[in-house]
Coordinates of C-alpha atoms in Angstrom, one line a residue:
Chain A
X1 CA -9.3 27.0 11.1
X2 CA -10.0 25.7 7.6
X3 CA -7.2 23.3 8.0
X4 CA -8.7 21.9 11.1
X5 CA -12.0 21.5 9.4
X6 CA -10.3 19.9 6.5
X7 CA -8.6 17.4 8.7
X8 CA -11.8 16.5 10.6
X9 CA -13.6 16.1 7.3
X10 CA -10.8 13.9 6.0
X11 CA -10.9 11.7 9.0
X12 CA -14.7 11.5 8.8
X13 CA -14.3 10.5 5.2
X14 CA -12.0 7.6 6.3
X15 CA -14.5 6.6 9.0
X16 CA -17.4 6.6 6.5
X17 CA -15.3 4.5 4.0
X18 CA -14.7 1.9 6.7
X19 CA -18.4 1.8 7.6
X20 CA -19.3 1.2 4.0
X21 CA -16.7 -1.6 3.8
X22 CA -17.9 -3.3 6.9
X23 CA -21.5 -3.2 5.6
X24 CA -20.3 -5.1 2.5
X25 CA -19.9 -8.1 4.8
X26 CA -23.1 -8.0 6.9
X27 CA -23.0 -11.7 7.6
X28 CA -19.9 -11.2 9.8
X29 CA -22.1 -9.3 12.3
X30 CA -24.3 -12.4 12.8
X31 CA -21.3 -14.7 13.4
X32 CA -19.8 -12.1 15.8
X33 CA -23.1 -11.9 17.7
X34 CA -23.3 -15.6 17.9
X35 CA -19.7 -15.8 19.1
X36 CA -20.4 -13.2 21.8
X37 CA -23.5 -15.0 22.9
X38 CA -21.8 -18.4 23.2
X39 CA -19.0 -16.9 25.3
X40 CA -21.7 -15.2 27.4
X41 CA -23.5 -18.4 28.0
X42 CA -20.3 -20.2 28.9
X43 CA -19.3 -17.5 31.4
X44 CA -22.8 -17.2 32.8
X45 CA -23.0 -20.9 33.7
X46 CA -19.4 -21.0 34.8
X47 CA -19.8 -18.1 37.2
X48 CA -23.2 -19.3 38.4
X49 CA -21.6 -22.6 39.4
X50 CA -18.7 -20.9 41.0
X51 CA -20.9 -18.6 42.9
X52 CA -23.1 -21.5 44.2
X53 CA -20.1 -23.3 45.7
X54 CA -18.3 -20.4 47.2
X55 CA -18.9 -18.9 50.7
X56 CA -18.1 -15.3 50.2
X57 CA -17.3 -13.2 47.2
X58 CA -16.4 -9.5 46.8
X59 CA -19.2 -9.0 44.2
X60 CA -22.9 -9.8 44.4
X61 CA -24.1 -12.6 42.0
X62 CA -26.2 -10.1 40.0
X63 CA -23.3 -7.7 39.6
X64 CA -20.9 -10.5 38.7
X65 CA -23.2 -11.9 36.0
X66 CA -23.9 -8.5 34.6
X67 CA -20.2 -7.7 34.5
X68 CA -19.1 -10.9 32.6
X69 CA -22.0 -10.8 30.1
X70 CA -21.5 -7.1 29.4
X71 CA -17.8 -7.9 29.0
X72 CA -18.6 -10.2 26.2
X73 CA -21.0 -7.8 24.5
X74 CA -18.5 -5.0 24.5
X75 CA -15.2 -6.8 24.0
X76 CA -12.1 -5.5 22.4
X77 CA -10.7 -9.0 22.1
X78 CA -13.1 -9.8 19.2
X79 CA -11.6 -10.3 15.8
X80 CA -13.5 -7.3 14.4
X81 CA -11.6 -5.1 16.9
X82 CA -8.2 -6.0 15.5
X83 CA -8.4 -3.8 12.4
X84 CA -5.3 -1.7 13.1
X85 CA -3.1 -4.8 13.5
X86 CA -4.5 -6.4 10.4
X87 CA -4.1 -3.2 8.3
X88 CA -0.6 -2.6 9.4
X89 CA 0.4 -6.2 9.3
X90 CA -1.0 -7.0 5.9
X91 CA 0.1 -3.6 4.7
X92 CA 3.7 -4.3 5.5
X93 CA 3.7 -7.9 4.3
X94 CA 2.2 -7.0 0.9
X95 CA 3.7 -3.5 0.6
X96 CA 0.2 -2.1 0.5
X97 CA 1.2 0.3 3.3
X98 CA 2.6 2.4 0.5
X99 CA -0.8 3.5 -0.5
X100 CA -1.5 4.7 3.1
X101 CA 1.7 6.5 3.3
X102 CA 1.3 8.6 0.2
X103 CA -1.9 10.2 1.6
X104 CA -1.9 13.8 2.9
X105 CA -2.6 12.7 6.4
X106 CA -0.9 11.2 9.4
X107 CA -0.6 7.4 9.2
X108 CA -1.5 6.9 12.8
X109 CA -4.6 9.1 12.5
X110 CA -5.5 7.3 9.3
X111 CA -5.4 3.9 10.9
X112 CA -7.2 5.0 14.1
X113 CA -10.0 6.7 12.0
X114 CA -10.2 3.6 9.9
X115 CA -10.6 1.3 12.9
X116 CA -13.0 3.8 14.6
X117 CA -15.4 3.2 11.7
X118 CA -15.2 -0.6 12.4
X119 CA -15.6 0.1 16.1
X120 CA -18.8 2.1 15.5
X121 CA -20.3 -0.7 13.4
X122 CA -19.3 -3.4 15.9
X123 CA -20.9 -1.4 18.7
X124 CA -24.1 -0.9 16.7
X125 CA -24.4 -4.2 15.0
X126 CA -22.7 -6.6 17.5
X127 CA -22.3 -5.1 20.9
X128 CA -25.7 -3.5 21.3
X129 CA -27.7 -6.5 20.0
X130 CA -25.7 -8.9 22.2
X131 CA -26.3 -6.6 25.1
X132 CA -30.1 -6.6 24.5
X133 CA -30.1 -10.4 24.4
X134 CA -28.2 -10.4 27.7
X135 CA -30.7 -8.0 29.2
X136 CA -33.6 -10.2 28.1
X137 CA -32.3 -13.7 28.4
X138 CA -29.5 -13.7 30.9
X139 CA -31.3 -11.2 33.2
X140 CA -28.4 -8.8 33.6
X141 CA -29.0 -5.5 35.3
X142 CA -29.4 -2.1 33.8
X143 CA -26.6 0.5 34.7
X144 CA -26.2 1.1 38.4
X145 CA -27.2 4.8 38.0
X146 CA -27.7 7.4 35.2
X147 CA -24.2 8.5 35.9
X148 CA -22.9 4.9 35.6
X149 CA -24.7 4.7 32.2
X150 CA -23.0 7.8 30.9
X151 CA -19.7 7.0 32.5
X152 CA -19.9 3.5 30.8
X153 CA -20.4 5.1 27.4
X154 CA -17.5 7.5 27.8
X155 CA -15.3 4.8 29.2
X156 CA -16.0 2.4 26.3
X157 CA -14.7 5.2 24.0
X158 CA -11.7 5.5 26.4
X159 CA -11.1 1.8 26.1
X160 CA -11.2 2.1 22.3
X161 CA -8.7 4.9 22.3
X162 CA -6.4 2.9 24.7
X163 CA -6.6 -0.3 22.7
X164 CA -6.0 1.5 19.4
X165 CA -3.0 3.3 20.6
X166 CA -1.4 0.1 21.9
X167 CA -2.4 -1.7 18.7
X168 CA -0.7 0.9 16.6
X169 CA 2.5 0.6 18.7
X170 CA 2.5 -3.1 18.3
X171 CA 1.9 -2.7 14.5
X172 CA 4.8 -0.3 14.2
X173 CA 7.3 -3.0 15.5
X174 CA 6.7 -4.7 12.2
X175 CA 8.5 -1.8 10.4
X176 CA 11.6 -2.9 12.2
X177 CA 11.4 -6.6 12.1
X178 CA 9.4 -7.0 8.9
X179 CA 8.2 -10.1 10.8
X180 CA 4.5 -9.7 10.5
X181 CA 3.4 -13.2 11.4
X182 CA 5.5 -13.7 14.5
X183 CA 5.4 -10.2 15.9
X184 CA 2.3 -8.5 14.9
X185 CA -0.1 -11.4 14.8
X186 CA 1.6 -13.2 17.7
X187 CA 1.3 -10.1 19.8
X188 CA -2.2 -9.7 18.5
X189 CA -3.1 -13.0 20.2
X190 CA -1.2 -12.0 23.3
X191 CA -3.3 -8.9 23.3
X192 CA -6.5 -11.0 23.4
X193 CA -5.1 -12.9 26.3
X194 CA -4.2 -9.7 28.0
X195 CA -7.7 -8.2 27.5
X196 CA -9.4 -11.4 28.7
X197 CA -7.3 -11.8 31.8
X198 CA -5.2 -8.8 32.8
X199 CA -7.9 -6.3 31.7
X200 CA -10.4 -8.3 33.7
X201 CA -12.9 -9.4 31.0
X202 CA -13.3 -13.0 32.1
X203 CA -12.5 -12.5 35.8
X204 CA -13.4 -9.1 37.3
X205 CA -10.3 -7.6 38.8
X206 CA -12.3 -7.2 42.0
X207 CA -12.1 -10.9 42.5
X208 CA -8.3 -11.1 41.9
X209 CA -6.1 -11.9 44.9
X210 CA -4.9 -8.6 46.5
X211 CA -1.3 -8.7 45.2
X212 CA -2.5 -9.5 41.6
X213 CA -5.2 -6.9 41.7
X214 CA -2.6 -4.4 42.8
X215 CA -0.5 -5.2 39.8
X216 CA -3.4 -5.2 37.4
X217 CA -4.7 -1.9 38.6
X218 CA -1.3 -0.3 38.2
X219 CA -1.1 -1.4 34.6
X220 CA -2.8 0.3 31.7
X221 CA -4.7 -2.8 30.6
X222 CA -7.6 -2.5 33.1
X223 CA -8.7 0.4 31.0
X224 CA -9.4 -2.0 28.1
X225 CA -12.3 -3.7 29.9
X226 CA -12.4 -3.5 33.7
X227 CA -12.9 0.3 33.8
X228 CA -16.1 0.5 31.7
X229 CA -17.6 -2.7 33.1
X230 CA -16.9 -1.8 36.8
X231 CA -18.5 1.6 36.2
X232 CA -21.6 0.0 34.7
X233 CA -22.2 -2.3 37.6
X234 CA -21.3 0.4 40.2
X235 CA -18.1 -1.1 41.5
X236 CA -16.5 2.1 40.5
X237 CA -18.7 5.0 41.5
X238 CA -18.9 8.7 42.3
X239 CA -15.9 10.7 41.5
X240 CA -13.9 7.5 40.9
X241 CA -15.8 7.2 37.7
X242 CA -14.1 10.2 36.3
X243 CA -10.7 9.6 37.6
X244 CA -10.6 6.2 36.2
X245 CA -11.8 7.5 32.8
X246 CA -9.1 10.1 33.0
X247 CA -6.6 7.4 33.6
X248 CA -7.7 5.5 30.5
X249 CA -7.2 8.6 28.3
X250 CA -3.9 9.5 30.1
X251 CA -2.5 6.1 29.3
X252 CA -3.9 6.4 25.7
X253 CA -2.2 9.8 25.3
X254 CA 1.0 8.3 26.8
X255 CA 1.0 5.5 24.3
X256 CA 0.4 7.9 21.4
X257 CA 3.3 10.0 22.5
X258 CA 5.5 7.0 22.8
X259 CA 4.3 5.9 19.4
X260 CA 5.2 9.3 17.9
X261 CA 8.8 8.8 19.1
X262 CA 9.0 5.3 17.7
X263 CA 7.3 6.4 14.5
X264 CA 9.8 9.2 13.9
X265 CA 12.5 6.6 14.0
X266 CA 10.5 4.0 12.1
X267 CA 9.8 6.3 9.2
X268 CA 13.4 6.6 8.3
X269 CA 13.7 2.8 8.3
X270 CA 10.8 2.0 6.2
X271 CA 11.4 -0.6 3.6
X272 CA 8.6 -1.5 1.4
X273 CA 8.4 -4.9 0.1
X274 CA 8.0 -5.8 -3.6
X275 CA 8.2 -4.0 -6.9
Chain B
X1 CA 7.6 20.2 -24.9
X2 CA 10.6 22.0 -26.1
X3 CA 9.6 25.2 -24.4
X4 CA 9.0 23.1 -21.3
X5 CA 12.5 21.9 -21.1
X6 CA 13.9 25.4 -20.8
X7 CA 11.7 26.1 -17.7
X8 CA 12.9 25.5 -14.1
X9 CA 12.7 21.8 -13.4
X10 CA 9.8 20.6 -11.3
X11 CA 11.5 17.4 -10.2
X12 CA 15.2 17.5 -9.3
X13 CA 17.0 14.4 -8.3
X14 CA 20.6 15.0 -7.2
X15 CA 23.1 12.3 -6.6
X16 CA 20.4 10.1 -5.1
X17 CA 21.3 6.8 -3.4
X18 CA 19.4 4.2 -1.4
X19 CA 21.1 1.3 0.3
X20 CA 19.1 -1.4 1.9
X21 CA 20.5 -3.6 4.5
X22 CA 19.1 -7.0 4.5
X23 CA 19.8 -10.1 6.4
X24 CA 21.7 -12.7 4.4
X25 CA 19.3 -15.6 4.6
X26 CA 20.5 -19.1 4.5
X27 CA 18.4 -21.7 2.8
X28 CA 16.9 -24.9 4.4
X29 CA 15.6 -25.7 7.8
X30 CA 19.0 -25.4 9.5
X31 CA 19.5 -22.1 7.7
X32 CA 16.2 -20.9 8.8
X33 CA 17.1 -21.5 12.4
X34 CA 20.5 -19.9 12.0
X35 CA 18.7 -16.9 10.5
X36 CA 17.1 -16.2 13.9
X37 CA 20.5 -15.4 15.4
X38 CA 22.4 -14.2 12.4
X39 CA 23.7 -10.7 12.2
X40 CA 25.2 -11.2 8.8
X41 CA 23.9 -8.3 6.8
X42 CA 24.4 -7.5 3.2
X43 CA 24.1 -4.1 1.6
X44 CA 22.1 -3.7 -1.5
X45 CA 22.5 -0.5 -3.5
X46 CA 19.0 -0.2 -4.9
X47 CA 19.7 3.3 -6.2
X48 CA 23.2 4.4 -6.8
X49 CA 24.1 8.1 -7.3
X50 CA 21.3 9.0 -9.8
X51 CA 20.7 12.5 -11.0
X52 CA 18.1 13.9 -13.4
X53 CA 15.7 16.7 -13.8
X54 CA 12.2 16.9 -15.2
X55 CA 10.7 20.0 -16.5
X56 CA 7.1 21.0 -15.9
X57 CA 4.8 19.3 -18.5
X58 CA 7.3 16.6 -19.5
X59 CA 6.3 13.0 -19.9
X60 CA 9.4 11.0 -19.2
X61 CA 9.8 7.2 -19.5
X62 CA 11.7 5.7 -16.6
X63 CA 12.8 2.2 -17.6
X64 CA 15.1 -0.5 -16.7
X65 CA 15.1 -4.3 -16.1
X66 CA 13.4 -5.8 -13.0
X67 CA 15.1 -4.8 -9.8
X68 CA 16.9 -1.8 -11.5
X69 CA 15.7 0.6 -8.8
X70 CA 12.8 2.3 -10.6
X71 CA 10.2 1.8 -7.9
X72 CA 12.7 2.7 -5.2
X73 CA 13.3 6.0 -6.9
X74 CA 9.6 6.7 -7.1
X75 CA 9.1 5.8 -3.4
X76 CA 11.8 8.4 -2.6
X77 CA 10.1 11.0 -4.9
X78 CA 6.9 10.5 -3.0
X79 CA 8.6 11.1 0.3
X80 CA 7.9 7.6 1.7
X81 CA 11.5 6.3 1.6
X82 CA 14.4 8.3 2.9
X83 CA 17.5 8.5 0.7
X84 CA 20.7 7.1 2.1
X85 CA 22.5 10.0 0.3
X86 CA 21.6 12.7 -2.1
X87 CA 18.4 14.7 -2.4
X88 CA 15.1 15.0 -4.1
X89 CA 13.3 18.2 -4.7
X90 CA 9.7 18.2 -6.1
X91 CA 8.1 21.5 -7.0
X92 CA 10.3 23.3 -4.4
X93 CA 9.7 20.8 -1.6
X94 CA 11.8 18.1 -0.1
X95 CA 9.2 15.3 0.1
X96 CA 10.8 13.6 3.1
X97 CA 10.6 16.8 5.1
X98 CA 7.2 18.0 3.9
X99 CA 5.5 14.7 3.1
X100 CA 2.0 15.9 3.6
X101 CA 2.3 19.1 1.5
X102 CA 4.1 17.2 -1.2
X103 CA 1.4 14.5 -1.2
X104 CA -1.3 17.0 -2.1
X105 CA 0.6 17.9 -5.3
X106 CA 1.3 14.4 -6.5
X107 CA -0.7 11.5 -7.8
X108 CA 0.7 7.9 -7.6
X109 CA -0.2 4.7 -9.2
X110 CA 1.6 1.5 -8.4
X111 CA 0.3 -0.9 -11.0
X112 CA 0.8 -4.0 -8.8
X113 CA -1.2 -2.5 -5.9
X114 CA -4.6 -1.1 -5.5
X115 CA -5.7 2.0 -3.7
X116 CA -9.4 1.3 -4.2
X117 CA -11.5 0.0 -1.4
X118 CA -11.8 -3.6 -2.4
X119 CA -15.3 -4.7 -1.4
X120 CA -17.3 -1.6 -2.4
X121 CA -17.9 0.2 -5.7
X122 CA -15.2 2.6 -7.0
X123 CA -17.5 5.6 -6.4
X124 CA -16.9 5.1 -2.7
X125 CA -13.2 5.2 -3.2
X126 CA -13.5 8.4 -5.3
X127 CA -15.7 9.9 -2.5
X128 CA -12.9 9.0 0.0
X129 CA -10.4 10.8 -2.2
X130 CA -12.6 13.9 -2.3
X131 CA -12.4 14.1 1.5
X132 CA -8.8 13.0 1.6
X133 CA -7.6 15.7 -0.6
X134 CA -10.2 18.3 0.4
X135 CA -11.3 18.6 -3.3
X136 CA -13.8 21.4 -3.8
X137 CA -17.1 20.0 -4.9
X138 CA -17.2 21.7 -8.3
X139 CA -13.7 20.6 -9.2
X140 CA -14.5 17.1 -8.0
X141 CA -17.6 16.8 -10.1
X142 CA -16.0 18.3 -13.2
X143 CA -13.0 16.0 -13.0
X144 CA -15.1 12.9 -12.3
X145 CA -17.4 13.7 -15.1
X146 CA -14.6 14.1 -17.6
X147 CA -12.6 11.0 -16.4
X148 CA -15.7 8.8 -16.5
X149 CA -16.3 9.9 -20.1
X150 CA -12.7 9.6 -21.2
X151 CA -12.2 6.2 -19.6
X152 CA -15.7 5.0 -20.3
X153 CA -16.4 4.0 -16.7
X154 CA -20.2 4.3 -16.8
X155 CA -21.4 0.9 -15.7
X156 CA -18.3 0.0 -13.7
X157 CA -19.0 2.7 -11.1
X158 CA -21.7 0.6 -9.4
X159 CA -19.8 -2.7 -9.2
X160 CA -17.7 -3.7 -6.2
X161 CA -14.0 -3.3 -7.1
X162 CA -13.3 -7.0 -6.5
X163 CA -15.5 -7.8 -9.4
X164 CA -13.7 -5.6 -11.9
X165 CA -11.3 -6.9 -14.4
X166 CA -7.7 -5.7 -14.1
X167 CA -8.2 -3.3 -17.0
X168 CA -11.3 -1.9 -15.5
X169 CA -9.7 -1.6 -12.1
X170 CA -6.7 0.2 -13.5
X171 CA -9.0 2.8 -15.2
X172 CA -10.5 3.4 -11.8
X173 CA -7.1 3.6 -10.2
X174 CA -6.2 6.4 -12.6
X175 CA -9.3 8.3 -11.6
X176 CA -8.7 7.9 -7.9
X177 CA -5.2 9.2 -8.1
X178 CA -6.1 12.2 -10.4
X179 CA -9.2 13.7 -8.9
X180 CA -7.3 16.3 -7.0
X181 CA -5.5 17.6 -10.1
X182 CA -2.0 16.7 -9.1
X183 CA 0.8 18.6 -10.8
X184 CA 3.1 15.6 -10.9
X185 CA 2.0 12.0 -11.5
X186 CA 4.2 8.9 -10.9
X187 CA 2.9 6.0 -12.9
X188 CA 4.6 2.8 -11.8
X189 CA 3.8 0.2 -14.4
X190 CA 0.2 1.3 -15.1
X191 CA -0.2 -1.1 -18.0
X192 CA 1.1 -4.2 -16.3
X193 CA -0.9 -7.3 -17.1
X194 CA -3.4 -5.6 -19.3
X195 CA -4.5 -6.7 -22.8
X196 CA -3.7 -4.7 -25.9
X197 CA -7.0 -2.9 -26.0
X198 CA -6.9 -2.0 -22.3
X199 CA -3.3 -0.8 -22.7
X200 CA -4.2 1.4 -25.6
X201 CA -7.0 3.0 -23.6
X202 CA -4.7 3.8 -20.7
X203 CA -2.1 5.2 -23.0
X204 CA -4.6 7.5 -24.7
X205 CA -5.7 8.7 -21.3
X206 CA -2.1 9.3 -20.2
X207 CA -1.4 11.3 -23.3
X208 CA -4.5 13.4 -22.7
X209 CA -3.4 14.0 -19.1
X210 CA -0.1 15.3 -20.3
X211 CA -1.2 17.3 -23.3
X212 CA -4.6 18.7 -22.3
X213 CA -3.9 19.1 -18.6
X214 CA -0.1 19.8 -18.8
X215 CA 0.5 17.3 -16.0
X216 CA 4.1 16.3 -15.5
X217 CA 4.4 12.5 -15.7
X218 CA 7.1 10.0 -14.8
X219 CA 6.2 6.6 -16.2
X220 CA 7.8 3.3 -15.6
X221 CA 6.9 0.3 -17.7
X222 CA 8.2 -2.8 -19.2
X223 CA 6.1 -2.4 -22.3
X224 CA 8.2 -0.4 -24.8
X225 CA 5.1 0.3 -26.9
X226 CA 4.1 2.5 -23.9
X227 CA 7.3 4.4 -24.3
X228 CA 7.2 4.7 -28.0
X229 CA 3.6 5.9 -27.9
X230 CA 4.0 8.3 -25.1
X231 CA 7.5 9.5 -24.3
X232 CA 10.0 11.7 -26.1
X233 CA 12.5 11.4 -23.4
X234 CA 13.6 8.2 -21.6
X235 CA 15.8 7.6 -18.6
X236 CA 17.2 4.1 -18.4
X237 CA 18.6 2.8 -15.2
X238 CA 20.2 -0.6 -14.4
X239 CA 21.5 -2.0 -11.1
X240 CA 20.6 1.3 -9.5
X241 CA 22.7 3.4 -11.9
X242 CA 21.6 5.8 -14.6
X243 CA 22.8 4.5 -18.0
X244 CA 20.9 6.7 -20.4
X245 CA 19.0 10.0 -20.2
X246 CA 17.9 11.5 -23.5
X247 CA 15.4 11.4 -26.3
X248 CA 14.0 8.3 -27.8
X249 CA 15.2 9.3 -31.2
X250 CA 18.7 9.6 -29.9
X251 CA 18.6 6.0 -28.6
X252 CA 17.6 4.8 -31.9
X253 CA 20.2 6.8 -33.7
X254 CA 23.0 5.8 -31.3
X255 CA 22.2 2.2 -30.6
X256 CA 19.8 1.2 -33.3
X257 CA 22.3 1.2 -36.0
X258 CA 22.1 -2.5 -36.5
X259 CA 19.6 -3.7 -39.0
X260 CA 18.5 -7.2 -39.8
X261 CA 18.0 -9.4 -42.7
X262 CA 15.4 -12.1 -42.0
X263 CA 15.0 -15.0 -44.4
X264 CA 13.8 -18.5 -44.6
X265 CA 14.8 -21.2 -47.0
X266 CA 12.7 -23.5 -49.2
X267 CA 11.7 -26.8 -47.6
X268 CA 14.4 -29.4 -47.2
X269 CA 17.3 -26.9 -48.0
X270 CA 20.4 -27.4 -45.9
X271 CA 21.8 -24.5 -43.9
X272 CA 25.1 -26.2 -43.4
X273 CA 28.0 -23.7 -43.4
X274 CA 25.6 -20.8 -43.6
X275 CA 27.2 -18.9 -40.7
X276 CA 30.7 -19.3 -42.0
X277 CA 29.8 -18.3 -45.5
X278 CA 28.0 -15.2 -44.2
X279 CA 31.0 -14.2 -42.1
X280 CA 33.0 -13.8 -45.3
X281 CA 30.5 -11.3 -46.7
X282 CA 31.6 -8.5 -44.4
X283 CA 32.7 -7.6 -40.9
X284 CA 30.4 -7.6 -37.8
X285 CA 27.7 -9.9 -39.0
X286 CA 25.8 -12.0 -36.5
X287 CA 23.7 -14.9 -37.5
X288 CA 20.9 -16.4 -35.4
X289 CA 18.6 -19.4 -36.1
X290 CA 15.0 -19.0 -35.2
X291 CA 12.7 -21.7 -33.9
X292 CA 10.5 -21.5 -36.9
X293 CA 13.3 -22.2 -39.3
X294 CA 14.0 -18.6 -40.1
X295 CA 17.4 -17.1 -40.0
X296 CA 18.2 -13.6 -38.7
X297 CA 21.3 -11.8 -39.8
X298 CA 22.0 -8.6 -38.0
X299 CA 24.5 -6.1 -39.4
X300 CA 25.8 -2.6 -39.3
X301 CA 24.8 -0.8 -42.5
X302 CA 27.8 1.4 -42.2
X303 CA 30.1 -1.6 -42.6
X304 CA 28.1 -3.8 -44.9
X305 CA 25.4 -2.8 -47.4
X306 CA 22.1 -4.7 -47.1
X307 CA 22.2 -5.5 -50.8
X308 CA 25.6 -7.3 -50.4
X309 CA 24.1 -9.6 -47.8
X310 CA 20.8 -10.2 -49.6
X311 CA 22.6 -10.9 -52.9
X312 CA 24.9 -13.4 -51.2
X313 CA 22.0 -15.2 -49.7
X314 CA 19.8 -15.3 -52.8
X315 CA 22.7 -16.4 -55.0
X316 CA 23.8 -19.2 -52.7
X317 CA 20.6 -20.6 -51.1
X318 CA 17.1 -21.5 -52.2
X319 CA 15.3 -18.6 -50.4
X320 CA 11.6 -18.8 -49.8
X321 CA 11.1 -15.5 -48.1
X322 CA 13.3 -12.5 -47.3
X323 CA 13.0 -9.1 -45.7
X324 CA 15.2 -6.3 -44.3
X325 CA 14.2 -4.8 -41.0
X326 CA 15.0 -1.7 -39.0
X327 CA 16.1 -2.5 -35.5
X328 CA 13.1 -2.0 -33.2
X329 CA 13.2 -0.4 -29.8
X330 CA 12.7 -3.7 -28.1
X331 CA 15.8 -5.1 -29.7
X332 CA 17.8 -2.0 -28.8
X333 CA 16.6 -2.0 -25.2
X334 CA 17.2 -5.7 -24.9
X335 CA 20.8 -5.2 -26.0
X336 CA 21.2 -2.3 -23.7
X337 CA 19.9 -4.3 -20.7
X338 CA 22.1 -7.2 -21.6
X339 CA 25.3 -5.4 -22.1
X340 CA 24.9 -2.2 -20.2
X341 CA 25.8 0.9 -22.1
X342 CA 29.5 1.2 -22.7
X343 CA 30.1 -0.6 -19.4

């Protein structure tokens, strides 16, 4: 038991350290909020115009606007949410990963705890303020029901877990190729595109053509944005809330297990650059 | 330290090898494009069948020219790198197999990297280490208090790490890696880039760590003053191979036989024919002209007496200044690096 306590305490220590670090650059929060609000405004006017000129749509105007604005407030495509990729990528390129690997903890756990601290701060300092602005100025709705509100909260955590597990897997590839710029950062940008499009941040999956929606719903990426947003606006409701959250975590666990396998191989291959 | 050497070793390195496989990169733009498809690998033996043991409480200097394989050895000792062949046992554990357990017993400093959180004061990094190594509060506070005193950290504790000078930062690095009372500490170039005062402070601290706390230390450095001040025993490696393992005194005795006569001539004096005339004084003399007009004659005292050489010089040339010097460690090591030992 004491070992479990110790490990929890250790991970909390890492989370707290990240929180302190992010607070050292408070100005970043303002630019991130500004960025989120600009994207929000863009999507708001875009979708308002699209809605005005279309005859029928699978979502109500109010739900649609709420969905896309909320999607910008709680987005995992933001630079602040790329901490794992940056840490592994820069760590391998400079050899700094060495200092992470001598610690008495699991490397994956360490990077996820580290990024969780950043996620907490982003949620508090960027997502929630942007959300409040959206409530007040873009007139988005409150959660469809108390259950939707709770489900949204849990589902955002699920999305964090899913995104982090995929990020770590992408980051690990750099141990093979040592090609940080091409692979990790390139795939990092691909990840943004995936979250914006396949995860349904910019266009709700509900509005996809049937065949494409089928594909998107079968893939794990919907859990990175569509699941929490659709729960919030009530597109996903009742027991479906919990099955979709379960699916987020199941994919997350799946990626973690896959990562463990890759990591076992990667560890033997580690080459650390520089003196 | 003599009683320590009879104890069971705390670090045992047996026939350790590490081979890296790297892509042969071709230069230029065409080469860069070719590299994309190339499967032309080249094997580099970073560490080549090295064996040594370290007894508890020893402070061993691990030296060698750049690229000799020092850091690679340390990375294997920490359990991060897996050996291609051979084995490492640290305090009864194979670090690669029990990396986490091993990591709690060791402290590591890589002089060229930082383990401190860059944007916030060092105290926050120390706090993280407290959690990371589950250090009991009393132990943490006692250690921190002592280290802060010994290293005169005081004021630095409140400044963000990025604002610290290299010397100040290195002092904080030491604290961060020692708070959990590691039994074994690997210091990879802890004095790199520091000024003489900062170096001396670090050395005193290392000495304290070894003597007062009985911490086993493996130290790599390019500054031989570090070695002379701190280590009785030195291991020298080159091109991945171990070329010397023994006491510092023994190196000097074995390889430091050569002494030097250093002299300069009065203004305007000609040094024509100096080399030839000196060669006739005795066997094995080497003459070197220095940039400042000085002349260095190195010789083996067992073959030629210093007086024979000095007398020859004084009798034949207008000497302005002359001295006889013992070979210093730096000269010995330079010679060893350049020639390899008996290879």
